């Protein structure tokens, strides 16, 4: 009798990592640079709601799909720190819309918190 043929295995590719912006950023280092550039570019204006929503949505995907809460929290903490730095460094010549940027940080934190909740994780500490 012939030996049975081994079962055929199919390799299923991993789903692509979530990316952010048209540049398709996903590495934390690149995200930090893009966020710093974004805050610097719009320091004297309020951030666009669509931009804030896009960042919150992206970080939600990082938590839900990439399953990397640490990365999402790290990016949020970086955003919060950058906003704080710009608020502290403002001078007479350049205004910084600290209240609006603070609201933006909170919206992004809420997005990450919601994603963590969806995954059944506890409250996220951003401190």
Short mmCIF file of C-alpha atoms in Angstrom, two decimals:
data_model
loop_
_atom_site.label_atom_id
_atom_site.label_comp_id
_atom_site.label_asym_id
_atom_site.label_seq_id
_atom_site.Cartn_x
_atom_site.Cartn_y
_atom_site.Cartn_z
CA UNK A 1 0.00 0.00 0.00
CA UNK A 2 1.05 3.57 -0.67
CA UNK A 3 1.95 5.88 2.19
CA UNK A 4 -0.67 8.55 2.81
CA UNK A 5 0.12 11.97 1.41
CA UNK A 6 0.85 14.62 4.01
CA UNK A 7 -1.89 17.16 4.53
CA UNK A 8 -1.47 20.25 2.44
CA UNK A 9 -0.76 23.38 4.42
CA UNK A 10 -1.74 26.82 3.32
CA UNK A 11 0.17 29.85 4.51
CA UNK A 12 -2.18 32.69 5.23
CA UNK A 13 -0.43 36.06 5.20
CA UNK A 14 -0.77 38.28 8.21
CA UNK A 15 -3.12 41.21 7.75
CA UNK A 16 -1.28 44.42 6.93
CA UNK A 17 -0.38 46.63 9.86
CA UNK A 18 -2.53 49.71 10.28
CA UNK A 19 -0.82 52.78 8.83
CA UNK A 20 -1.20 56.49 9.43
CA UNK A 21 -1.15 59.34 6.90
CA UNK A 22 -0.55 59.20 3.18
CA UNK A 23 3.05 58.22 3.96
CA UNK A 24 1.69 54.97 5.47
CA UNK A 25 3.58 55.36 8.73
CA UNK A 26 3.48 52.55 11.27
CA UNK A 27 6.81 52.63 13.15
CA UNK A 28 6.57 54.45 16.47
CA UNK A 29 9.66 56.56 15.69
CA UNK A 30 8.11 57.76 12.41
CA UNK A 31 4.79 58.46 14.11
CA UNK A 32 6.51 60.59 16.75
CA UNK A 33 8.28 62.64 14.08
CA UNK A 34 5.02 63.15 12.15
CA UNK A 35 3.15 64.19 15.30
CA UNK A 36 5.84 66.69 16.28
CA UNK A 37 5.74 68.13 12.76
CA UNK A 38 1.93 68.30 12.85
CA UNK A 39 1.80 70.16 16.17
CA UNK A 40 4.59 72.54 15.06
CA UNK A 41 2.83 73.25 11.76
CA UNK A 42 -0.51 74.05 13.42
CA UNK A 43 0.79 75.50 16.68
CA UNK A 44 -0.97 78.84 16.23
CA UNK A 45 -4.20 77.27 14.98
CA UNK A 46 -6.47 74.69 16.41
CA UNK A 47 -5.96 71.17 15.06
CA UNK A 48 -8.42 70.09 12.40
CA UNK A 49 -11.06 67.79 13.79
CA UNK A 50 -10.55 65.36 10.89
CA UNK A 51 -6.85 65.08 11.74
CA UNK A 52 -7.57 64.36 15.39
CA UNK A 53 -10.24 61.81 14.43
CA UNK A 54 -7.83 60.14 11.99
CA UNK A 55 -5.15 59.80 14.69
CA UNK A 56 -7.67 58.44 17.20
CA UNK A 57 -8.99 55.98 14.60
CA UNK A 58 -5.48 54.85 13.66
CA UNK A 59 -4.47 54.29 17.29
CA UNK A 60 -7.73 52.41 17.84
CA UNK A 61 -6.68 50.07 15.03
CA UNK A 62 -3.26 49.69 16.62
CA UNK A 63 -4.99 48.47 19.79
CA UNK A 64 -7.67 46.33 18.11
CA UNK A 65 -5.85 44.89 15.08
CA UNK A 66 -2.14 45.16 15.84
CA UNK A 67 -2.91 44.37 19.49
CA UNK A 68 -0.23 46.77 20.65
CA UNK A 69 -1.64 48.87 23.46
CA UNK A 70 1.86 49.89 24.53
CA UNK A 71 2.57 51.48 21.16
CA UNK A 72 -0.75 53.37 21.18
CA UNK A 73 -0.17 54.63 24.73
CA UNK A 74 3.39 55.64 23.84
CA UNK A 75 2.19 57.69 20.87
CA UNK A 76 -0.51 59.38 22.97
CA UNK A 77 1.99 60.20 25.71
CA UNK A 78 4.32 61.67 23.06
CA UNK A 79 1.49 63.82 21.67
CA UNK A 80 0.62 65.00 25.17
CA UNK A 81 4.27 65.81 25.92
CA UNK A 82 4.78 67.69 22.63
CA UNK A 83 1.62 69.73 23.23
CA UNK A 84 2.85 70.52 26.75
CA UNK A 85 6.26 71.57 25.42
CA UNK A 86 4.73 73.94 22.88
CA UNK A 87 2.40 75.37 25.54
CA UNK A 88 5.37 75.98 27.87
CA UNK A 89 7.55 77.49 25.13
CA UNK A 90 5.05 79.96 23.73
CA UNK A 91 6.24 83.55 23.59
CA UNK A 92 4.81 86.90 22.60
CA UNK A 93 5.42 86.40 18.89
CA UNK A 94 3.90 82.96 18.55
CA UNK A 95 0.62 81.88 20.01
CA UNK A 96 -0.18 78.31 20.85
CA UNK A 97 -3.79 77.21 21.04
CA UNK A 98 -3.20 75.19 24.21
CA UNK A 99 -6.87 74.64 25.09
CA UNK A 100 -7.74 73.31 21.63
CA UNK A 101 -4.67 71.10 21.53
CA UNK A 102 -5.49 69.83 25.03
CA UNK A 103 -8.96 68.86 23.80
CA UNK A 104 -7.36 67.08 20.83
CA UNK A 105 -5.12 65.07 23.17
CA UNK A 106 -8.16 64.10 25.23
CA UNK A 107 -10.07 62.95 22.12
CA UNK A 108 -7.13 60.76 21.10
CA UNK A 109 -6.88 59.35 24.64
CA UNK A 110 -10.61 58.58 24.56
CA UNK A 111 -10.18 56.75 21.25
CA UNK A 112 -7.44 54.54 22.68
CA UNK A 113 -9.47 53.98 25.85
CA UNK A 114 -12.51 52.90 23.78
CA UNK A 115 -10.39 50.49 21.74
CA UNK A 116 -8.93 48.98 24.92
CA UNK A 117 -12.44 48.58 26.31
CA UNK A 118 -13.52 46.83 23.08
CA UNK A 119 -10.70 44.34 23.63
CA UNK A 120 -11.81 43.73 27.20
CA UNK A 121 -8.80 45.47 28.70
CA UNK A 122 -9.02 47.60 31.81
CA UNK A 123 -8.67 51.35 32.09
CA UNK A 124 -5.63 52.76 30.32
CA UNK A 125 -3.22 54.88 32.38
CA UNK A 126 -1.60 57.63 30.32
CA UNK A 127 0.50 58.95 33.22
#
